[in-house]
mmCIF file of N, CA and C and ligand atoms in Angstrom:
data_model
loop_
_atom_site.group_PDB
_atom_site.id
_atom_site.type_symbol
_atom_site.label_atom_id
_atom_site.label_comp_id
_atom_site.label_asym_id
_atom_site.label_seq_id
_atom_site.Cartn_x
_atom_site.Cartn_y
_atom_site.Cartn_z
ATOM 1 N N MET A 656 0.823 -0.814 0.059
ATOM 2 C CA MET A 656 0.388 0.697 0.111
ATOM 3 C C MET A 656 1.360 1.092 0.251
ATOM 4 N N LYS A 657 0.730 2.114 -0.960
ATOM 5 C CA LYS A 657 1.118 3.050 -1.220
ATOM 6 C C LYS A 657 0.855 4.345 0.252
ATOM 7 N N LYS A 658 1.904 4.761 0.997
ATOM 8 C CA LYS A 658 1.568 5.487 2.387
ATOM 9 C C LYS A 658 1.264 6.920 2.245
ATOM 10 N N LEU A 659 0.545 7.269 2.675
ATOM 11 C CA LEU A 659 0.587 8.950 2.615
ATOM 12 C C LEU A 659 1.095 9.291 3.847
ATOM 13 N N ASP A 660 1.814 10.855 3.986
ATOM 14 C CA ASP A 660 2.511 11.822 5.009
ATOM 15 C C ASP A 660 1.161 11.993 5.958
ATOM 16 N N LYS A 661 1.003 13.179 4.989
ATOM 17 C CA LYS A 661 -0.267 13.547 5.240
ATOM 18 C C LYS A 661 -1.049 13.668 4.892
ATOM 19 N N CYS A 662 -2.756 13.880 5.678
ATOM 20 C CA CYS A 662 -4.186 14.171 4.780
ATOM 21 C C CYS A 662 -4.424 15.542 3.960
ATOM 22 N N TYR A 663 -4.719 15.053 2.264
ATOM 23 C CA TYR A 663 -4.643 15.633 1.195
ATOM 24 C C TYR A 663 -5.648 16.734 2.336
ATOM 25 N N ASP A 664 -6.769 16.695 3.176
ATOM 26 C CA ASP A 664 -7.761 17.158 3.050
ATOM 27 C C ASP A 664 -7.664 18.307 4.411
ATOM 28 N N CYS A 665 -6.511 18.167 5.342
ATOM 29 C CA CYS A 665 -6.271 18.699 7.127
ATOM 30 C C CYS A 665 -5.132 19.123 6.813
ATOM 31 N N GLY A 666 -4.358 18.078 6.364
ATOM 32 C CA GLY A 666 -2.746 17.818 6.723
ATOM 33 C C GLY A 666 -2.566 17.322 7.812
ATOM 34 N N GLY A 667 -3.421 16.663 8.378
ATOM 35 C CA GLY A 667 -3.541 16.107 9.949
ATOM 36 C C GLY A 667 -2.646 14.443 9.345
ATOM 37 N N ARG A 668 -2.280 13.756 10.376
ATOM 38 C CA ARG A 668 -1.314 12.861 10.260
ATOM 39 C C ARG A 668 -2.205 11.025 10.050
ATOM 40 N N MET A 669 -1.116 10.554 9.613
ATOM 41 C CA MET A 669 -2.626 9.181 7.825
ATOM 42 C C MET A 669 -2.333 8.063 9.217
ATOM 43 N N VAL A 670 -3.016 7.018 9.592
ATOM 44 C CA VAL A 670 -2.792 5.716 9.621
ATOM 45 C C VAL A 670 -3.298 4.961 9.122
ATOM 46 N N VAL A 671 -2.635 3.693 8.934
ATOM 47 C CA VAL A 671 -3.168 2.330 8.258
ATOM 48 C C VAL A 671 -4.245 1.929 9.116
ATOM 49 N N LYS A 672 -5.290 1.388 8.559
ATOM 50 C CA LYS A 672 -6.243 0.572 9.415
ATOM 51 C C LYS A 672 -7.945 0.782 8.451
ATOM 52 N N ASN A 673 -8.365 -0.694 8.835
ATOM 53 C CA ASN A 673 -9.189 -1.149 8.065
ATOM 54 C C ASN A 673 -10.768 -0.461 8.490
ATOM 55 N N ALA A 674 -10.423 0.271 7.239
ATOM 56 C CA ALA A 674 -11.786 1.107 7.319
ATOM 57 C C ALA A 674 -12.993 0.387 6.972
ATOM 58 N N PRO A 675 -14.514 1.112 7.053
ATOM 59 C CA PRO A 675 -15.555 0.359 6.957
ATOM 60 C C PRO A 675 -15.752 1.248 5.218
ATOM 61 N N PHE A 676 -16.435 0.716 3.847
ATOM 62 C CA PHE A 676 -17.129 1.171 2.846
ATOM 63 C C PHE A 676 -18.470 1.057 2.936
ATOM 64 N N LYS A 677 -18.942 2.031 2.588
ATOM 65 C CA LYS A 677 -21.028 1.872 2.641
ATOM 66 C C LYS A 677 -21.460 2.370 1.421
ATOM 67 N N VAL A 678 -22.301 1.361 1.036
ATOM 68 C CA VAL A 678 -23.022 2.427 -0.344
ATOM 69 C C VAL A 678 -24.793 2.551 0.510
ATOM 70 N N LYS A 679 -24.885 3.687 0.154
ATOM 71 C CA LYS A 679 -26.381 3.686 0.709
ATOM 72 C C LYS A 679 -26.707 3.209 1.906
ATOM 73 N N GLY A 680 -25.938 3.159 2.707
ATOM 74 C CA GLY A 680 -26.122 3.082 3.823
ATOM 75 C C GLY A 680 -25.979 1.449 4.029
ATOM 76 N N ILE A 681 -25.124 0.707 3.268
ATOM 77 C CA ILE A 681 -25.023 -0.569 3.276
ATOM 78 C C ILE A 681 -23.423 -1.395 3.338
ATOM 79 N N LEU A 682 -23.138 -1.940 4.314
ATOM 80 C CA LEU A 682 -21.945 -1.952 4.634
ATOM 81 C C LEU A 682 -21.024 -2.575 3.620
ATOM 82 N N VAL A 683 -20.357 -2.513 2.763
ATOM 83 C CA VAL A 683 -19.681 -3.494 1.601
ATOM 84 C C VAL A 683 -18.282 -3.814 1.794
ATOM 85 N N GLY A 684 -17.949 -3.858 2.744
ATOM 86 C CA GLY A 684 -16.528 -4.410 3.526
ATOM 87 C C GLY A 684 -16.091 -3.465 4.402
ATOM 88 N N ASN A 685 -15.001 -4.446 5.562
ATOM 89 C CA ASN A 685 -14.106 -3.533 5.646
ATOM 90 C C ASN A 685 -12.445 -3.589 5.251
ATOM 91 N N PHE A 686 -11.881 -2.871 4.790
ATOM 92 C CA PHE A 686 -10.472 -2.432 3.354
ATOM 93 C C PHE A 686 -9.206 -1.941 3.920
ATOM 94 N N PRO A 687 -8.339 -2.162 4.200
ATOM 95 C CA PRO A 687 -7.028 -1.533 4.052
ATOM 96 C C PRO A 687 -7.177 0.082 4.092
ATOM 97 N N ALA A 688 -6.787 0.813 4.311
ATOM 98 C CA ALA A 688 -6.869 2.005 4.488
ATOM 99 C C ALA A 688 -6.129 3.622 4.855
ATOM 100 N N MET A 689 -5.620 3.996 3.961
ATOM 101 C CA MET A 689 -5.081 5.917 5.260
ATOM 102 C C MET A 689 -6.356 6.243 5.650
ATOM 103 N N VAL A 690 -6.249 6.456 7.100
ATOM 104 C CA VAL A 690 -7.458 6.956 7.292
ATOM 105 C C VAL A 690 -6.821 8.313 8.410
ATOM 106 N N CYS A 691 -7.076 9.668 8.009
ATOM 107 C CA CYS A 691 -6.296 10.421 9.350
ATOM 108 C C CYS A 691 -7.675 10.980 10.756
ATOM 109 N N THR A 692 -6.014 11.066 11.743
ATOM 110 C CA THR A 692 -6.409 10.815 12.797
ATOM 111 C C THR A 692 -6.968 11.960 13.635
ATOM 112 N N LYS A 693 -7.124 13.110 12.509
ATOM 113 C CA LYS A 693 -7.821 14.809 12.729
ATOM 114 C C LYS A 693 -9.086 14.679 12.349
ATOM 115 N N CYS A 694 -8.695 14.857 11.203
ATOM 116 C CA CYS A 694 -10.252 14.599 10.253
ATOM 117 C C CYS A 694 -11.494 13.254 10.164
ATOM 118 N N LYS A 695 -10.671 12.102 10.026
ATOM 119 C CA LYS A 695 -11.045 10.903 9.684
ATOM 120 C C LYS A 695 -11.368 10.363 8.181
ATOM 121 N N ALA A 696 -10.347 10.896 7.078
ATOM 122 C CA ALA A 696 -11.014 11.262 5.937
ATOM 123 C C ALA A 696 -10.518 9.833 5.531
ATOM 124 N N VAL A 697 -10.722 9.189 4.447
ATOM 125 C CA VAL A 697 -10.209 7.501 4.243
ATOM 126 C C VAL A 697 -9.772 7.768 3.479
ATOM 127 N N PHE A 698 -8.592 7.181 2.806
ATOM 128 C CA PHE A 698 -8.121 7.115 1.178
ATOM 129 C C PHE A 698 -7.907 5.626 1.147
ATOM 130 N N TYR A 699 -8.307 5.165 -0.255
ATOM 131 C CA TYR A 699 -7.768 3.914 -0.151
ATOM 132 C C TYR A 699 -6.504 3.941 -1.584
ATOM 133 N N ASP A 700 -5.787 3.417 -1.998
ATOM 134 C CA ASP A 700 -4.818 3.418 -3.005
ATOM 135 C C ASP A 700 -5.259 3.207 -3.873
ATOM 136 N N GLU A 701 -4.322 3.143 -5.671
ATOM 137 C CA GLU A 701 -5.773 2.564 -6.364
ATOM 138 C C GLU A 701 -5.682 1.026 -6.101
ATOM 139 N N ASP A 702 -4.703 0.092 -6.631
ATOM 140 C CA ASP A 702 -5.576 -1.524 -6.056
ATOM 141 C C ASP A 702 -6.312 -1.948 -5.285
ATOM 142 N N MET A 703 -6.470 -1.278 -4.121
ATOM 143 C CA MET A 703 -7.333 -1.355 -2.793
ATOM 144 C C MET A 703 -9.005 -0.122 -3.093
ATOM 145 N N SER A 704 -9.031 0.649 -4.003
ATOM 146 C CA SER A 704 -10.137 1.527 -4.524
ATOM 147 C C SER A 704 -10.226 0.433 -6.150
ATOM 148 N N ARG A 705 -10.053 -0.513 -6.589
ATOM 149 C CA ARG A 705 -10.305 -1.650 -7.305
ATOM 150 C C ARG A 705 -10.462 -2.216 -7.071
ATOM 151 N N LYS A 706 -10.426 -3.246 -5.897
ATOM 152 C CA LYS A 706 -11.252 -4.075 -4.944
ATOM 153 C C LYS A 706 -12.022 -3.699 -4.370
ATOM 154 N N VAL A 707 -12.128 -2.307 -4.283
ATOM 155 C CA VAL A 707 -13.863 -2.162 -2.959
ATOM 156 C C VAL A 707 -14.750 -1.726 -4.470
ATOM 157 N N THR A 708 -14.176 -1.581 -5.208
ATOM 158 C CA THR A 708 -15.228 -1.074 -6.393
ATOM 159 C C THR A 708 -15.672 -2.935 -7.397
ATOM 160 N N LYS A 709 -14.980 -3.423 -7.300
ATOM 161 C CA LYS A 709 -14.641 -5.344 -7.512
ATOM 162 C C LYS A 709 -15.991 -5.530 -7.039
ATOM 163 N N VAL A 710 -16.262 -5.573 -5.697
ATOM 164 C CA VAL A 710 -16.780 -6.465 -4.159
ATOM 165 C C VAL A 710 -17.977 -5.510 -4.667
ATOM 166 N N THR A 711 -18.216 -4.581 -4.569
ATOM 167 C CA THR A 711 -19.770 -3.266 -4.059
ATOM 168 C C THR A 711 -19.986 -3.889 -5.555
ATOM 169 N N LYS A 712 -19.636 -3.967 -6.680
ATOM 170 C CA LYS A 712 -19.607 -4.516 -8.393
ATOM 171 C C LYS A 712 -21.311 -6.478 -7.675
ATOM 172 N N GLU A 713 -19.757 -7.570 -7.147
ATOM 173 C CA GLU A 713 -20.589 -8.157 -7.036
ATOM 174 C C GLU A 713 -21.333 -8.276 -5.864
ATOM 175 N N LYS A 714 -21.786 -7.525 -4.998
ATOM 176 C CA LYS A 714 -22.407 -7.753 -4.018
ATOM 177 C C LYS A 714 -23.869 -6.141 -4.734
ATOM 178 N N GLY A 715 -24.138 -6.049 -5.801
ATOM 179 C CA GLY A 715 -24.878 -5.444 -6.197
ATOM 180 C C GLY A 715 -24.864 -4.360 -6.438
ATOM 181 N N LEU A 716 -24.118 -3.550 -5.468
ATOM 182 C CA LEU A 716 -24.580 -1.839 -4.865
ATOM 183 C C LEU A 716 -23.890 -1.347 -5.767
ATOM 184 N N TRP A 717 -23.578 -1.770 -6.715
ATOM 185 C CA TRP A 717 -22.979 -0.606 -7.564
ATOM 186 C C TRP A 717 -23.903 -0.163 -8.720
ATOM 187 N N GLY A 718 -23.487 1.009 -8.603
ATOM 188 C CA GLY A 718 -24.363 1.906 -9.972
ATOM 189 C C GLY A 718 -26.317 2.001 -9.547
ATOM 190 N N LEU A 719 -26.173 1.989 -8.002
ATOM 191 C CA LEU A 719 -27.761 1.999 -7.580
ATOM 192 C C LEU A 719 -28.289 3.469 -7.069
ATOM 193 N N GLU A 720 -27.831 4.562 -7.656
ATOM 194 C CA GLU A 720 -28.761 5.938 -8.209
ATOM 195 C C GLU A 720 -28.456 6.779 -9.523
ATOM 196 N N SER A 721 -29.976 6.780 -9.720
ATOM 197 C CA SER A 721 -29.912 6.738 -11.647
ATOM 198 C C SER A 721 -30.522 8.650 -11.753
ATOM 199 N N THR A 722 -30.944 9.257 -12.398
ATOM 200 C CA THR A 722 -31.571 10.374 -12.543
ATOM 201 C C THR A 722 -32.490 9.871 -13.110
ATOM 202 N N THR A 723 -33.776 10.629 -12.938
ATOM 203 C CA THR A 723 -35.010 9.807 -13.174
ATOM 204 C C THR A 723 -36.100 11.445 -13.181
ATOM 205 N N ARG A 724 -36.765 11.695 -14.374
ATOM 206 C CA ARG A 724 -37.719 12.273 -14.767
ATOM 207 C C ARG A 724 -39.062 12.469 -14.139
ATOM 208 N N VAL A 725 -39.425 13.477 -13.424
ATOM 209 C CA VAL A 725 -40.904 13.349 -12.393
ATOM 210 C C VAL A 725 -42.218 13.111 -13.518
ATOM 211 N N ASN A 726 -42.569 12.113 -13.831
ATOM 212 C CA ASN A 726 -43.790 12.423 -14.615
ATOM 213 C C ASN A 726 -45.278 13.129 -14.251
ATOM 214 N N LYS A 727 -46.267 12.862 -15.737
ATOM 215 C CA LYS A 727 -47.720 12.951 -14.775
ATOM 216 C C LYS A 727 -48.223 11.967 -14.902
ATOM 217 N N ILE A 728 -49.079 11.566 -14.047
ATOM 218 C CA ILE A 728 -50.344 10.634 -14.202
ATOM 219 C C ILE A 728 -51.197 10.827 -13.372
ATOM 220 N N GLY A 729 -52.720 11.472 -14.331
ATOM 221 C CA GLY A 729 -53.899 11.914 -14.124
ATOM 222 C C GLY A 729 -53.655 12.718 -13.052
ATOM 223 N N ASP A 730 -53.559 13.406 -11.376
ATOM 224 C CA ASP A 730 -54.166 14.328 -11.308
ATOM 225 C C ASP A 730 -52.806 14.256 -9.938
ATOM 226 N N SER A 731 -52.225 13.379 -10.296
ATOM 227 C CA SER A 731 -51.080 12.707 -9.631
ATOM 228 C C SER A 731 -49.297 12.481 -10.541
ATOM 229 N N LEU A 732 -48.324 12.763 -9.558
ATOM 230 C CA LEU A 732 -46.420 12.571 -10.172
ATOM 231 C C LEU A 732 -46.248 10.644 -9.761
ATOM 232 N N GLY A 733 -45.608 10.799 -11.292
ATOM 233 C CA GLY A 733 -44.703 9.409 -10.895
ATOM 234 C C GLY A 733 -43.596 9.530 -11.264
ATOM 235 N N VAL A 734 -43.136 8.777 -10.638
ATOM 236 C CA VAL A 734 -41.521 8.419 -10.497
ATOM 237 C C VAL A 734 -40.889 7.311 -11.120
ATOM 238 N N ILE A 735 -40.018 7.014 -12.503
ATOM 239 C CA ILE A 735 -40.111 5.471 -12.882
ATOM 240 C C ILE A 735 -38.491 5.027 -11.729
ATOM 241 N N ILE A 736 -38.763 4.069 -11.053
ATOM 242 C CA ILE A 736 -37.517 3.527 -10.229
ATOM 243 C C ILE A 736 -37.143 2.223 -11.721
ATOM 244 N N ASN A 737 -35.863 2.167 -11.534
ATOM 245 C CA ASN A 737 -35.220 1.371 -12.557
ATOM 246 C C ASN A 737 -35.288 -0.048 -12.124
ATOM 247 N N LYS A 738 -35.328 -1.037 -13.519
ATOM 248 C CA LYS A 738 -34.820 -2.354 -12.630
ATOM 249 C C LYS A 738 -33.561 -3.364 -11.938
ATOM 250 N N LYS A 739 -32.819 -2.095 -12.321
ATOM 251 C CA LYS A 739 -31.251 -2.282 -11.110
ATOM 252 C C LYS A 739 -32.081 -2.198 -10.208
ATOM 253 N N ILE A 740 -32.356 -0.834 -9.153
ATOM 254 C CA ILE A 740 -33.137 -1.022 -8.307
ATOM 255 C C ILE A 740 -33.940 -1.836 -7.448
ATOM 256 N N ILE A 741 -35.292 -2.092 -8.580
ATOM 257 C CA ILE A 741 -36.228 -2.988 -8.634
ATOM 258 C C ILE A 741 -36.081 -4.373 -7.863
ATOM 259 N N ASP A 742 -34.596 -5.049 -8.601
ATOM 260 C CA ASP A 742 -34.132 -5.829 -8.446
ATOM 261 C C ASP A 742 -33.509 -5.865 -7.603
ATOM 262 N N PHE A 743 -32.292 -5.281 -6.712
ATOM 263 C CA PHE A 743 -32.089 -5.155 -5.497
ATOM 264 C C PHE A 743 -32.452 -5.078 -4.873
ATOM 265 N N LEU A 744 -33.649 -4.333 -4.781
ATOM 266 C CA LEU A 744 -34.728 -4.244 -3.396
ATOM 267 C C LEU A 744 -35.981 -5.879 -3.337
ATOM 268 N N GLY A 745 -35.958 -5.975 -4.343
ATOM 269 C CA GLY A 745 -36.497 -7.076 -5.290
ATOM 270 C C GLY A 745 -37.947 -6.743 -5.118
ATOM 271 N N LEU A 746 -38.771 -6.057 -5.245
ATOM 272 C CA LEU A 746 -39.670 -5.231 -5.727
ATOM 273 C C LEU A 746 -40.796 -5.538 -6.524
ATOM 274 N N LYS A 747 -42.260 -5.867 -6.451
ATOM 275 C CA LYS A 747 -43.220 -6.072 -7.668
ATOM 276 C C LYS A 747 -44.050 -5.584 -7.521
ATOM 277 N N LYS A 748 -45.025 -5.585 -8.624
ATOM 278 C CA LYS A 748 -45.758 -4.552 -9.263
ATOM 279 C C LYS A 748 -47.011 -5.104 -8.059
ATOM 280 N N GLY A 749 -47.164 -3.969 -7.945
ATOM 281 C CA GLY A 749 -48.948 -4.416 -6.693
ATOM 282 C C GLY A 749 -48.019 -4.152 -5.778
ATOM 283 N N GLU A 750 -47.580 -4.272 -5.526
ATOM 284 C CA GLU A 750 -46.942 -4.278 -3.973
ATOM 285 C C GLU A 750 -47.126 -3.036 -3.224
ATOM 286 N N LEU A 751 -47.839 -2.776 -1.862
ATOM 287 C CA LEU A 751 -47.638 -1.256 -1.613
ATOM 288 C C LEU A 751 -46.443 -1.087 -0.803
ATOM 289 N N VAL A 752 -46.055 0.626 -0.756
ATOM 290 C CA VAL A 752 -45.438 0.970 -0.055
ATOM 291 C C VAL A 752 -46.038 2.171 0.324
ATOM 292 N N LYS A 753 -44.647 2.129 1.481
ATOM 293 C CA LYS A 753 -44.976 3.775 1.967
ATOM 294 C C LYS A 753 -44.258 5.493 0.848
ATOM 295 N N VAL A 754 -44.529 6.234 1.346
ATOM 296 C CA VAL A 754 -43.511 7.157 0.290
ATOM 297 C C VAL A 754 -44.238 8.705 1.213
ATOM 298 N N TYR A 755 -43.454 9.312 1.975
ATOM 299 C CA TYR A 755 -42.877 10.884 2.576
ATOM 300 C C TYR A 755 -42.170 11.016 2.319
ATOM 301 N N PRO A 756 -41.635 12.513 2.447
ATOM 302 C CA PRO A 756 -40.868 13.284 1.901
ATOM 303 C C PRO A 756 -40.072 13.075 3.891
ATOM 304 N N GLU A 757 -38.647 13.844 3.266
ATOM 305 C CA GLU A 757 -37.768 13.927 4.555
ATOM 306 C C GLU A 757 -36.865 15.043 4.399
ATOM 307 N N GLY A 758 -38.007 16.002 5.007
ATOM 308 C CA GLY A 758 -37.091 17.663 4.819
ATOM 309 C C GLY A 758 -37.697 18.042 3.904
ATOM 310 N N ARG A 759 -37.707 18.587 2.943
ATOM 311 C CA ARG A 759 -37.660 19.615 1.833
ATOM 312 C C ARG A 759 -37.587 19.026 0.762
ATOM 313 N N ASN A 760 -36.469 18.222 0.142
ATOM 314 C CA ASN A 760 -35.324 17.783 -1.023
ATOM 315 C C ASN A 760 -35.027 16.329 -0.977
ATOM 316 N N LYS A 761 -36.131 15.357 0.041
ATOM 317 C CA LYS A 761 -36.067 13.894 -0.604
ATOM 318 C C LYS A 761 -37.696 13.511 0.066
ATOM 319 N N ILE A 762 -38.052 12.247 -0.445
ATOM 320 C CA ILE A 762 -38.726 11.464 -0.616
ATOM 321 C C ILE A 762 -38.445 10.196 -0.254
ATOM 322 N N ILE A 763 -38.775 9.652 1.107
ATOM 323 C CA ILE A 763 -38.428 8.066 1.612
ATOM 324 C C ILE A 763 -39.290 7.116 0.543
ATOM 325 N N ILE A 764 -38.840 5.653 -0.142
ATOM 326 C CA ILE A 764 -40.145 5.313 -1.052
ATOM 327 C C ILE A 764 -40.102 3.757 0.252
ATOM 328 N N GLU A 765 -40.679 4.018 1.532
ATOM 329 C CA GLU A 765 -40.344 2.694 2.253
ATOM 330 C C GLU A 765 -41.164 1.255 2.176
ATOM 331 N N ILE A 766 -40.716 -0.081 2.041
ATOM 332 C CA ILE A 766 -41.319 -1.528 1.412
ATOM 333 C C ILE A 766 -41.674 -2.110 2.529
HETATM 334 ZN ZN1 ZN B 941 -7.314 14.948 8.042
#
């Protein structure tokens, strides 16, 4: 592993340790990284970044985020959920979901 002397963000001292990597709140795994003792920034070297990406893809957590347009359906509005997210969640047509805002710029869809 290529070691960093100082943190890119704050100049703090770096230590090698296993750092948890999460995607959308789901733990992908713990991977060796350089972690800043001051601001807790985590840096993976090139090889480890490749490994983290590989494991993320294997676990089906890669590319779950998408941009979609809001459509008009009668008097309501609809948002398309893509196949990747459907497969990941095991969501089925006709299933009941709970939809509610969280703050003013986020919508939660709970299954
Ligand atoms: Zn730092």
